CSV table of C-alpha atoms in Angstrom, one decimal:
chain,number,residue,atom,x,y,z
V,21,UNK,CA,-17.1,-46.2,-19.7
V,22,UNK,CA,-17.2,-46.0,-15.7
V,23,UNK,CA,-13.1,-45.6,-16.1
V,24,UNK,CA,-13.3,-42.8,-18.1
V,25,UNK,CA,-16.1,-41.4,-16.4
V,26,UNK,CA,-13.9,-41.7,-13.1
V,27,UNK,CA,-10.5,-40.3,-14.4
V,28,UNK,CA,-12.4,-37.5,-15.7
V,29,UNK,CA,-13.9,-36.7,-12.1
V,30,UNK,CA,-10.7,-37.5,-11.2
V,31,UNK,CA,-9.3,-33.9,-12.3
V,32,UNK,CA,-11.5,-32.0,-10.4
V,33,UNK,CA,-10.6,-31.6,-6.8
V,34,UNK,CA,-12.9,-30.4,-3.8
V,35,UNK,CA,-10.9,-27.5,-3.4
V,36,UNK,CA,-11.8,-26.1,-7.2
V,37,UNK,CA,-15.9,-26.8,-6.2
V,38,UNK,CA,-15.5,-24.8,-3.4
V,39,UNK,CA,-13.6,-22.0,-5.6
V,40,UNK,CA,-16.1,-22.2,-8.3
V,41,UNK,CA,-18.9,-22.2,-5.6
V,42,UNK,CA,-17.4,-18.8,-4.4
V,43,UNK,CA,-17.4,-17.2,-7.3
V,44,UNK,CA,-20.7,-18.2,-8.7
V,45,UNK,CA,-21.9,-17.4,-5.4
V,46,UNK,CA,-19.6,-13.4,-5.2
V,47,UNK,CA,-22.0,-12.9,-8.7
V,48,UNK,CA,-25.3,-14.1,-7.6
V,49,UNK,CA,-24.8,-11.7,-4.4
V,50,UNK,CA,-24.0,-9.0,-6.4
V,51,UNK,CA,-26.4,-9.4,-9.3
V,52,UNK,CA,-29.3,-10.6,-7.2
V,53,UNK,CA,-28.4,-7.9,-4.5
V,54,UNK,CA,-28.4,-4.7,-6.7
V,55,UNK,CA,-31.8,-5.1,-8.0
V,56,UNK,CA,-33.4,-3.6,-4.6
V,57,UNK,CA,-31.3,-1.1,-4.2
V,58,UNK,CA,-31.9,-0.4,-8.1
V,59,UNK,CA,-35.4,0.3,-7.7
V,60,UNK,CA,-35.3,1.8,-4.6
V,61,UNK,CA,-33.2,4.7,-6.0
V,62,UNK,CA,-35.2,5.0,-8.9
V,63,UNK,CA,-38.3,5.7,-7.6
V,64,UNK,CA,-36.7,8.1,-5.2
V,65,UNK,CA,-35.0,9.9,-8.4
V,66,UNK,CA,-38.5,9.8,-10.1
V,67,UNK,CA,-40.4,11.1,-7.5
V,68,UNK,CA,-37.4,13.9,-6.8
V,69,UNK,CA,-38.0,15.0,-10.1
V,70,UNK,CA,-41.4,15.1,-10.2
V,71,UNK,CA,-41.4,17.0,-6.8
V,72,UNK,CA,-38.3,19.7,-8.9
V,73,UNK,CA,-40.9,20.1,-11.7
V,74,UNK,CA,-43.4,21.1,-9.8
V,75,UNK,CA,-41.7,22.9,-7.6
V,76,UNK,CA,-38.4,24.3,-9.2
V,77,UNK,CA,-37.5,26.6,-6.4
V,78,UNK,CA,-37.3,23.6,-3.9
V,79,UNK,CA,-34.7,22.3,-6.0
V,80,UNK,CA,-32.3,22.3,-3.1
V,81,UNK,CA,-34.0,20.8,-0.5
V,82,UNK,CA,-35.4,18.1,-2.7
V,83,UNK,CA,-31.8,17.1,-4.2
V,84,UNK,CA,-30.9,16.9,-0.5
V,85,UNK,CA,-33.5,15.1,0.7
V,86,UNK,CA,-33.2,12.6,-2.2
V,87,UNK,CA,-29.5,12.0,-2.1
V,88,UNK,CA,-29.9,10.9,1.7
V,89,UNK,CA,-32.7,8.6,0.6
V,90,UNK,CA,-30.7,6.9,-2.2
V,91,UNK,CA,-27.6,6.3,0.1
V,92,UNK,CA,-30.1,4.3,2.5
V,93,UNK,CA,-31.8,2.5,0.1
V,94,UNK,CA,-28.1,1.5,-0.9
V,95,UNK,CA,-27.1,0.4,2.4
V,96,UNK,CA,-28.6,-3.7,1.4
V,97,UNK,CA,-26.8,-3.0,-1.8
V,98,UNK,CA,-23.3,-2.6,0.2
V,99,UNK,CA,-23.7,-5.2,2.4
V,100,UNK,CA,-24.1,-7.6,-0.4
V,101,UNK,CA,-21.2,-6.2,-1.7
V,102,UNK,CA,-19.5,-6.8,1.3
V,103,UNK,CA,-20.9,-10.1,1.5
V,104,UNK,CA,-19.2,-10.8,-2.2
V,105,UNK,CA,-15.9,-9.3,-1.6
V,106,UNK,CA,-15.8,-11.5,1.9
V,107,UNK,CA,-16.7,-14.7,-0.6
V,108,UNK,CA,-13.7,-13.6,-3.1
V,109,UNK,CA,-10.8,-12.7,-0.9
V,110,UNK,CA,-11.0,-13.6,2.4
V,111,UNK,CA,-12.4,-17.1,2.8
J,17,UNK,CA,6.2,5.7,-17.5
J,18,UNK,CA,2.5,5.7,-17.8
J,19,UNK,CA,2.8,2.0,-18.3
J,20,UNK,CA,4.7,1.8,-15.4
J,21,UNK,CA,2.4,3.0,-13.2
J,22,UNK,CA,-0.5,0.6,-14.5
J,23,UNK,CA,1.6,-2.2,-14.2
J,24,UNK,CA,2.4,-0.9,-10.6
J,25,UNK,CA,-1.5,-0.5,-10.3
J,26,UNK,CA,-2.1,-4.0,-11.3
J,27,UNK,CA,0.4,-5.7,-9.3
J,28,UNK,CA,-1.9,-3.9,-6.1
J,29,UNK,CA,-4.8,-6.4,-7.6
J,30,UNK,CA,-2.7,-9.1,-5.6
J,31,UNK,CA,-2.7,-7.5,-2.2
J,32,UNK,CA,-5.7,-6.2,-1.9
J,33,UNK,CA,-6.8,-8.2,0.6
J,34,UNK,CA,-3.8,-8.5,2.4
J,35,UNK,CA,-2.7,-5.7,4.7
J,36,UNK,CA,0.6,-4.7,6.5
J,37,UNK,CA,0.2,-4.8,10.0
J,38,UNK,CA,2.4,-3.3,12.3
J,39,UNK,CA,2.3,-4.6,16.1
J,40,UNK,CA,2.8,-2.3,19.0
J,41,UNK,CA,3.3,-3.4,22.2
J,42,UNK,CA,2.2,-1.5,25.5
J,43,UNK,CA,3.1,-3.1,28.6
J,44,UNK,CA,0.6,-5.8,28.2
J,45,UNK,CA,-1.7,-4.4,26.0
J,46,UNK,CA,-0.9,-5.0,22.8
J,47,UNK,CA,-1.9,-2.6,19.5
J,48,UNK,CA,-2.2,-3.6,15.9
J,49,UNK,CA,-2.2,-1.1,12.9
J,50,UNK,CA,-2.3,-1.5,9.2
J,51,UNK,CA,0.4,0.9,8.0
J,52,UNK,CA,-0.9,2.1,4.4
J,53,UNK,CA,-3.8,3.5,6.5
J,54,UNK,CA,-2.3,5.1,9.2
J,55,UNK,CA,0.3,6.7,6.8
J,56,UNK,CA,-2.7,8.2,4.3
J,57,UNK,CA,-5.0,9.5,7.4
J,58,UNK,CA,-1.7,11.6,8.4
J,59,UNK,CA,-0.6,12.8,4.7
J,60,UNK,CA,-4.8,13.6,4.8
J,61,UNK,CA,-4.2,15.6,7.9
J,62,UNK,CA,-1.0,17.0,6.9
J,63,UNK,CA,-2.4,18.5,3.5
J,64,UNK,CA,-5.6,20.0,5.6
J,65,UNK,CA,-3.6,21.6,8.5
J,66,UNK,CA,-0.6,23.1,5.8
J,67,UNK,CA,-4.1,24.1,3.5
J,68,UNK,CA,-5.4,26.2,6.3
J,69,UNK,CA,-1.8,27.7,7.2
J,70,UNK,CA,-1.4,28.9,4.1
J,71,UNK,CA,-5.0,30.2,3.2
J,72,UNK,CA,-5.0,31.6,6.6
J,73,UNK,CA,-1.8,33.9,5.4
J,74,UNK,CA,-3.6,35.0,2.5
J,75,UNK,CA,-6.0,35.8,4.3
J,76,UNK,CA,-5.3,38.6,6.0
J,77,UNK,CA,-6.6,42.1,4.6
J,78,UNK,CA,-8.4,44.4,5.6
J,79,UNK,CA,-12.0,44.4,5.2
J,80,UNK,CA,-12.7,47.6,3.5
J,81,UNK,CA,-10.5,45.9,0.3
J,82,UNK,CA,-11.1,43.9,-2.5
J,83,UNK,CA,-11.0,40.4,-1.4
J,84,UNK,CA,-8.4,38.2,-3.1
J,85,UNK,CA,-8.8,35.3,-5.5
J,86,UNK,CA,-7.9,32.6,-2.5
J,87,UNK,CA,-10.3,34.5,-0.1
J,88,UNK,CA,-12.8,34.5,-2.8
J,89,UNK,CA,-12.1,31.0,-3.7
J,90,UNK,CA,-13.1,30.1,-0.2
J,91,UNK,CA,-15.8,32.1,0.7
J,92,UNK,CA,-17.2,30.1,-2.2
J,93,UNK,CA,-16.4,26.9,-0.4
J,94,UNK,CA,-17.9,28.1,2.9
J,95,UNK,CA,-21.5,29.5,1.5
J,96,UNK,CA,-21.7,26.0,-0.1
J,97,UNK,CA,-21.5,24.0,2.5
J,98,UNK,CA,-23.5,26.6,4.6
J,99,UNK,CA,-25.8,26.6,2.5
J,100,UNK,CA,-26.3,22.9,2.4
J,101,UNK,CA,-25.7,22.0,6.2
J,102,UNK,CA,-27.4,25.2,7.8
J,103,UNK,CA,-30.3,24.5,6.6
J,104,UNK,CA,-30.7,20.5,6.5
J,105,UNK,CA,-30.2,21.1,10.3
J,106,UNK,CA,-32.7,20.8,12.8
J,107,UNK,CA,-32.5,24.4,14.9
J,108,UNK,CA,-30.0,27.3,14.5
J,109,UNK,CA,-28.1,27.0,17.9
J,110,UNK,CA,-27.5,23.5,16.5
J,111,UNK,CA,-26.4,24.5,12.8
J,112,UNK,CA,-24.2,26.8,14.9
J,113,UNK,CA,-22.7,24.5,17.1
J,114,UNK,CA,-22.1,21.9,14.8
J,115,UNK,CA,-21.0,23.4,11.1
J,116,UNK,CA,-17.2,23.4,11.8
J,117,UNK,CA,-17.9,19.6,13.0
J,118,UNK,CA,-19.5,18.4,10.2
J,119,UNK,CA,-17.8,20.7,7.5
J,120,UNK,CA,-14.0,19.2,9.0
J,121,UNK,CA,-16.0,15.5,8.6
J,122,UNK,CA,-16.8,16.1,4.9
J,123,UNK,CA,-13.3,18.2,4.3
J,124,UNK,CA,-11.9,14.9,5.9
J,125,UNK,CA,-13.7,12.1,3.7
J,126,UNK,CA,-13.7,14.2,0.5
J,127,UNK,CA,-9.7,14.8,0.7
J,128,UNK,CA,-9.1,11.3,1.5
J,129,UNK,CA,-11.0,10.4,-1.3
J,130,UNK,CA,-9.5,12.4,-3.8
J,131,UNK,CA,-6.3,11.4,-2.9
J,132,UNK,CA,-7.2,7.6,-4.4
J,133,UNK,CA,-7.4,9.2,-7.9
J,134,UNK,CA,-3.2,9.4,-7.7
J,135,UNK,CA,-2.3,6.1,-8.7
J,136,UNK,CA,-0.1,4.5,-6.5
J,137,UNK,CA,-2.1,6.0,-3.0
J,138,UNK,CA,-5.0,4.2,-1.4
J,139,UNK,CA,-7.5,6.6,0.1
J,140,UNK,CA,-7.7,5.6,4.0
J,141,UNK,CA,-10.8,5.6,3.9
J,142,UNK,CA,-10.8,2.0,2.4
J,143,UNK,CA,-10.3,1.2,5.7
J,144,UNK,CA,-13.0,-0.1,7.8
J,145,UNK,CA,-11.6,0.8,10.7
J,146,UNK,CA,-11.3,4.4,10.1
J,147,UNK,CA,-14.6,4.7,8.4
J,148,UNK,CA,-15.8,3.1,11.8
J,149,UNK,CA,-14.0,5.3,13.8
J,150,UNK,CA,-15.7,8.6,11.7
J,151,UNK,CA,-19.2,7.1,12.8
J,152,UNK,CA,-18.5,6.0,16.0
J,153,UNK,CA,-17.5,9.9,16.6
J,154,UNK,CA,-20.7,10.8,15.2
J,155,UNK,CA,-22.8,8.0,17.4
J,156,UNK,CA,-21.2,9.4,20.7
J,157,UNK,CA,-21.8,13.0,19.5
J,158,UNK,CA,-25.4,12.8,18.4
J,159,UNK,CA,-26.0,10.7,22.1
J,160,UNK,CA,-24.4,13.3,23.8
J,161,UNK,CA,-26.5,16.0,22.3
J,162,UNK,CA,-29.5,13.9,22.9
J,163,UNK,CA,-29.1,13.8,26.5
J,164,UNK,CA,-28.1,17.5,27.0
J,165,UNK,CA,-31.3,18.7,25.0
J,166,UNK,CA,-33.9,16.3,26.4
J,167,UNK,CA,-32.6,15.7,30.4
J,168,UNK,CA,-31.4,12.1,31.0
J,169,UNK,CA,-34.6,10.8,32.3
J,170,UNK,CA,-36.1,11.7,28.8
J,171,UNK,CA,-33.7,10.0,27.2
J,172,UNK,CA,-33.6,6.8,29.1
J,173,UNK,CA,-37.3,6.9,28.8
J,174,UNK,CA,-37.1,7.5,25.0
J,175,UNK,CA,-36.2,3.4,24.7
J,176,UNK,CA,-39.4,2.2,26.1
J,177,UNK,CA,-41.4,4.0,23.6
J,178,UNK,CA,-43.9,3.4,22.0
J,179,UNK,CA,-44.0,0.3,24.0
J,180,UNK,CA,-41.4,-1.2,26.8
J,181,UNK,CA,-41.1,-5.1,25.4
J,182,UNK,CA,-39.6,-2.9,22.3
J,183,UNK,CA,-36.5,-2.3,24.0
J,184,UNK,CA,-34.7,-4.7,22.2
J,185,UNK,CA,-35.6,-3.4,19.0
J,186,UNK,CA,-34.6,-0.1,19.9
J,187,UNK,CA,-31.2,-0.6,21.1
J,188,UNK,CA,-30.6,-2.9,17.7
J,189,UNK,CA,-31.7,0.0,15.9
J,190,UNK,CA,-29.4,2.6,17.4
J,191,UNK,CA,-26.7,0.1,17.2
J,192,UNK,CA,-27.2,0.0,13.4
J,193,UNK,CA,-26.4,3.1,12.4
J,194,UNK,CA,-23.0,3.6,13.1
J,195,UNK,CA,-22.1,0.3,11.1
J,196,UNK,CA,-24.5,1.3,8.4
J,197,UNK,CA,-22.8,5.0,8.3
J,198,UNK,CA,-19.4,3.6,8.0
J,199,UNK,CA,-20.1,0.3,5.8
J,200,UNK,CA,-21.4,2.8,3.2
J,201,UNK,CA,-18.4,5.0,2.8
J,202,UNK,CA,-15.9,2.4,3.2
J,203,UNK,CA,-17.7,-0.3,0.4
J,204,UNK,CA,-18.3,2.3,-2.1
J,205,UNK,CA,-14.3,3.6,-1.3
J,206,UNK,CA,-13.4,0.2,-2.0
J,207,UNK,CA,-15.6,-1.0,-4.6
J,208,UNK,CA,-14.1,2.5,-6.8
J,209,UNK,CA,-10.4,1.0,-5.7
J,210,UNK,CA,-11.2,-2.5,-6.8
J,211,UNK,CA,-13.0,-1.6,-10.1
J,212,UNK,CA,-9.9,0.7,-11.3
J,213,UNK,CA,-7.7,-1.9,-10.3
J,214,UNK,CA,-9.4,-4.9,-12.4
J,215,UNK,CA,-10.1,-2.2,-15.1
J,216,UNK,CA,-6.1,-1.0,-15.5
J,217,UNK,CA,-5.0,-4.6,-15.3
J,218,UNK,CA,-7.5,-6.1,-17.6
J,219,UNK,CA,-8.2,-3.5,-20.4
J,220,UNK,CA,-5.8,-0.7,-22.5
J,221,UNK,CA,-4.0,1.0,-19.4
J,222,UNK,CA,-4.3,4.7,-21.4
J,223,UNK,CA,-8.6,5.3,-21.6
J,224,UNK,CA,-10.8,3.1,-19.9
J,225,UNK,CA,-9.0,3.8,-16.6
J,226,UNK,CA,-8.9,6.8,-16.5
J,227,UNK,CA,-11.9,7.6,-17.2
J,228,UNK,CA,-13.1,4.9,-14.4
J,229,UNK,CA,-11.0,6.5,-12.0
J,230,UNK,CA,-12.7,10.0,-12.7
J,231,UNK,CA,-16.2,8.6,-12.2
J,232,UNK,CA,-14.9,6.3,-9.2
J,233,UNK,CA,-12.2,8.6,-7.7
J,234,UNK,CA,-14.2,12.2,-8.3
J,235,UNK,CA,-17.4,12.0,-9.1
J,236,UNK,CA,-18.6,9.0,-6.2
J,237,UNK,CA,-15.8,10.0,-3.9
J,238,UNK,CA,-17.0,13.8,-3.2
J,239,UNK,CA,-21.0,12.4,-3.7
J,240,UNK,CA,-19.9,10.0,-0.8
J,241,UNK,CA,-18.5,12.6,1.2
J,242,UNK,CA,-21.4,14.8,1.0
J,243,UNK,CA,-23.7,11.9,1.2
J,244,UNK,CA,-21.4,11.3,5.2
J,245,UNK,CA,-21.8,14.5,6.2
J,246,UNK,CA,-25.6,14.9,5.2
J,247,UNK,CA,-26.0,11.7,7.1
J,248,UNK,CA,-24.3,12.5,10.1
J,249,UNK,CA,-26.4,15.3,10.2
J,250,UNK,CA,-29.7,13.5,9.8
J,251,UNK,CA,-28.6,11.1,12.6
J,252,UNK,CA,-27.7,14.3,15.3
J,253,UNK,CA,-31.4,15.9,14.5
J,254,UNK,CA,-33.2,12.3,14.7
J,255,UNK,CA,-31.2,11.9,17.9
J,256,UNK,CA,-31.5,15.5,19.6
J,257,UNK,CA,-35.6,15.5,18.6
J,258,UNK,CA,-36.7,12.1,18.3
């Protein structure tokens, strides 16, 4: 029993934890990471369009405003990206 | 031949990560490039400066006359990012001084991204390093501008407020923004090269690809350029007033 047990550890090496450890690790970054971002630029959206509705002829301004909101709120969202693609390629 | 290419685009899944570095050596100094990059940012500048030669040629008429389809083409161009930037900027002597800046800036990113939709190209701006150097340009410029419009002692003075021991905090803060500026554009460039080339090497190489690379390649790349540009202007006004 403790033989088999052995030669079937056996086939697993270190170096193939460590790669499965990396790329469990690149999808919890991602998935875990682009839920802030998620809601962050959906209640900027929301609100945007509420402000549109309102206010039609501030359509402009608001679409500006909102896109530079959105791309900060995605700024945790890139750096777990980064984070993930650092995990996958270059370690 | 369409096959072709995919299988071309797949075989790029292997080197992403690995660049080709060229070495230069100067004296003791010694210069390292990654050649795919250097090569795009030049065909980038190549196809803006031969773009403006040649709509500058058609250019020429008289007022009085019906203006041409080119000219018409970009005077559409021109009012739209007028339109945009003029207005998202703090004063008018500043919207002045600055719209041929930040309208080259975001003719810059969006060409370079739209040049990643032709398979076989990799926009430059995948590259961290140019990305970098974009925001670093914008950093220097916007620090510039805020010592010319509020005197240096003003500006020295403006990291010790609200409180001196928050010096720290300041400087981190201004630090930031350069790396958050470039990080965006070049991990959303990448993340649009990375997803075409796992969709084209995984999936049917004729529909799903494509169709990625329009949403990646168009649709994100020119939002991403815009999205630089509108930044870059944020950061100058936060600078000059703040």
């Amino acid at each position: 029993m403790l033989e088999e047990a052995q030669a079937v550890s056996s086939g697993i090496s270190g170096a193939d934890i460590v790669l499965a450890a990396r790329y469990l690790a690149a999808g919890l970054c991602m998935g875990i990471g682009a839920i802030g971002p998620a809601i962050a630029q959906g209640i900027t959206a929301a609100h945007a369009l509420d402000g549109i509705a309102r206010q039609p002829e501030m359509q402009g301004t608001l679409f500006r405003t909102m896109v530079i909101g959105q791309a900060i709120a995605e700024s945790t969202g890139i750096y777990s990206l980064l984070i993930a693609i650092v995990l996958l390629f270059v370690i | 031949m369409i096959s072709t290419i995919f299988e071309q685009l797949a075989g790029n899944i292997a080197r992403l990560g690995e660049k080709q570095i060229v070495t230069l050596q100067l004296g003791s100094l010694q210069i390292q490039f990654d050649k795919e990059a250097i090569i795009m940012t030049w065909v980038v500048i190549a196809i803006l400066v031969l773009l403006a030669l040649f709509l500058r040629r058609s250019l020429r008429q008289d007022v009085e006359d019906r203006p041409n389809r080119t000219q018409a083409a970009v005077d559409a161009l021109i009012g739209l990012l007028q339109g945009q930037l003029t207005s998202s900027f703090s004063s008018e002597k500043l919207a002045k001084e600055l719209f041929s800046f930040i309208s080259t800036l975001f003719l810059f990113i969006l060409c370079s991204n739209l040049l990643g939709v032709v398979p076989g190209l990799s926009p430059p701006t995948q590259n961290l390093n140019i990305t970098l150097g974009l925001a670093l340009i914008v950093f220097v410029i916007s620090h510039v501008l805020a010592m010319r419009a509020k005197g240096m002692k003003k500006y020295w003075k403006g990291y010790l407020e609200p409180l001196p021991f928050l010096l720290p905090l300041n400087i981190i803060g201004e630090l930031s923004r350069p790396i958050s500026h470039a990080f965006r554009l070049f991990g959303n460039v990448l993340v649009g090269t990375i997803m075409v080339t796992v969709v084209a090497s995984k999936f049917d190489p004729i529909i799903l690809p494509v169709a990625v690379n329009i949403v990646f390649g168009l649709f994100f790349g020119s939002i991403q350029a815009f999205v630089f540009a509108i930044l870059a202007v944020a950061y100058i006004n936060v600078a000059v007033e703040g």
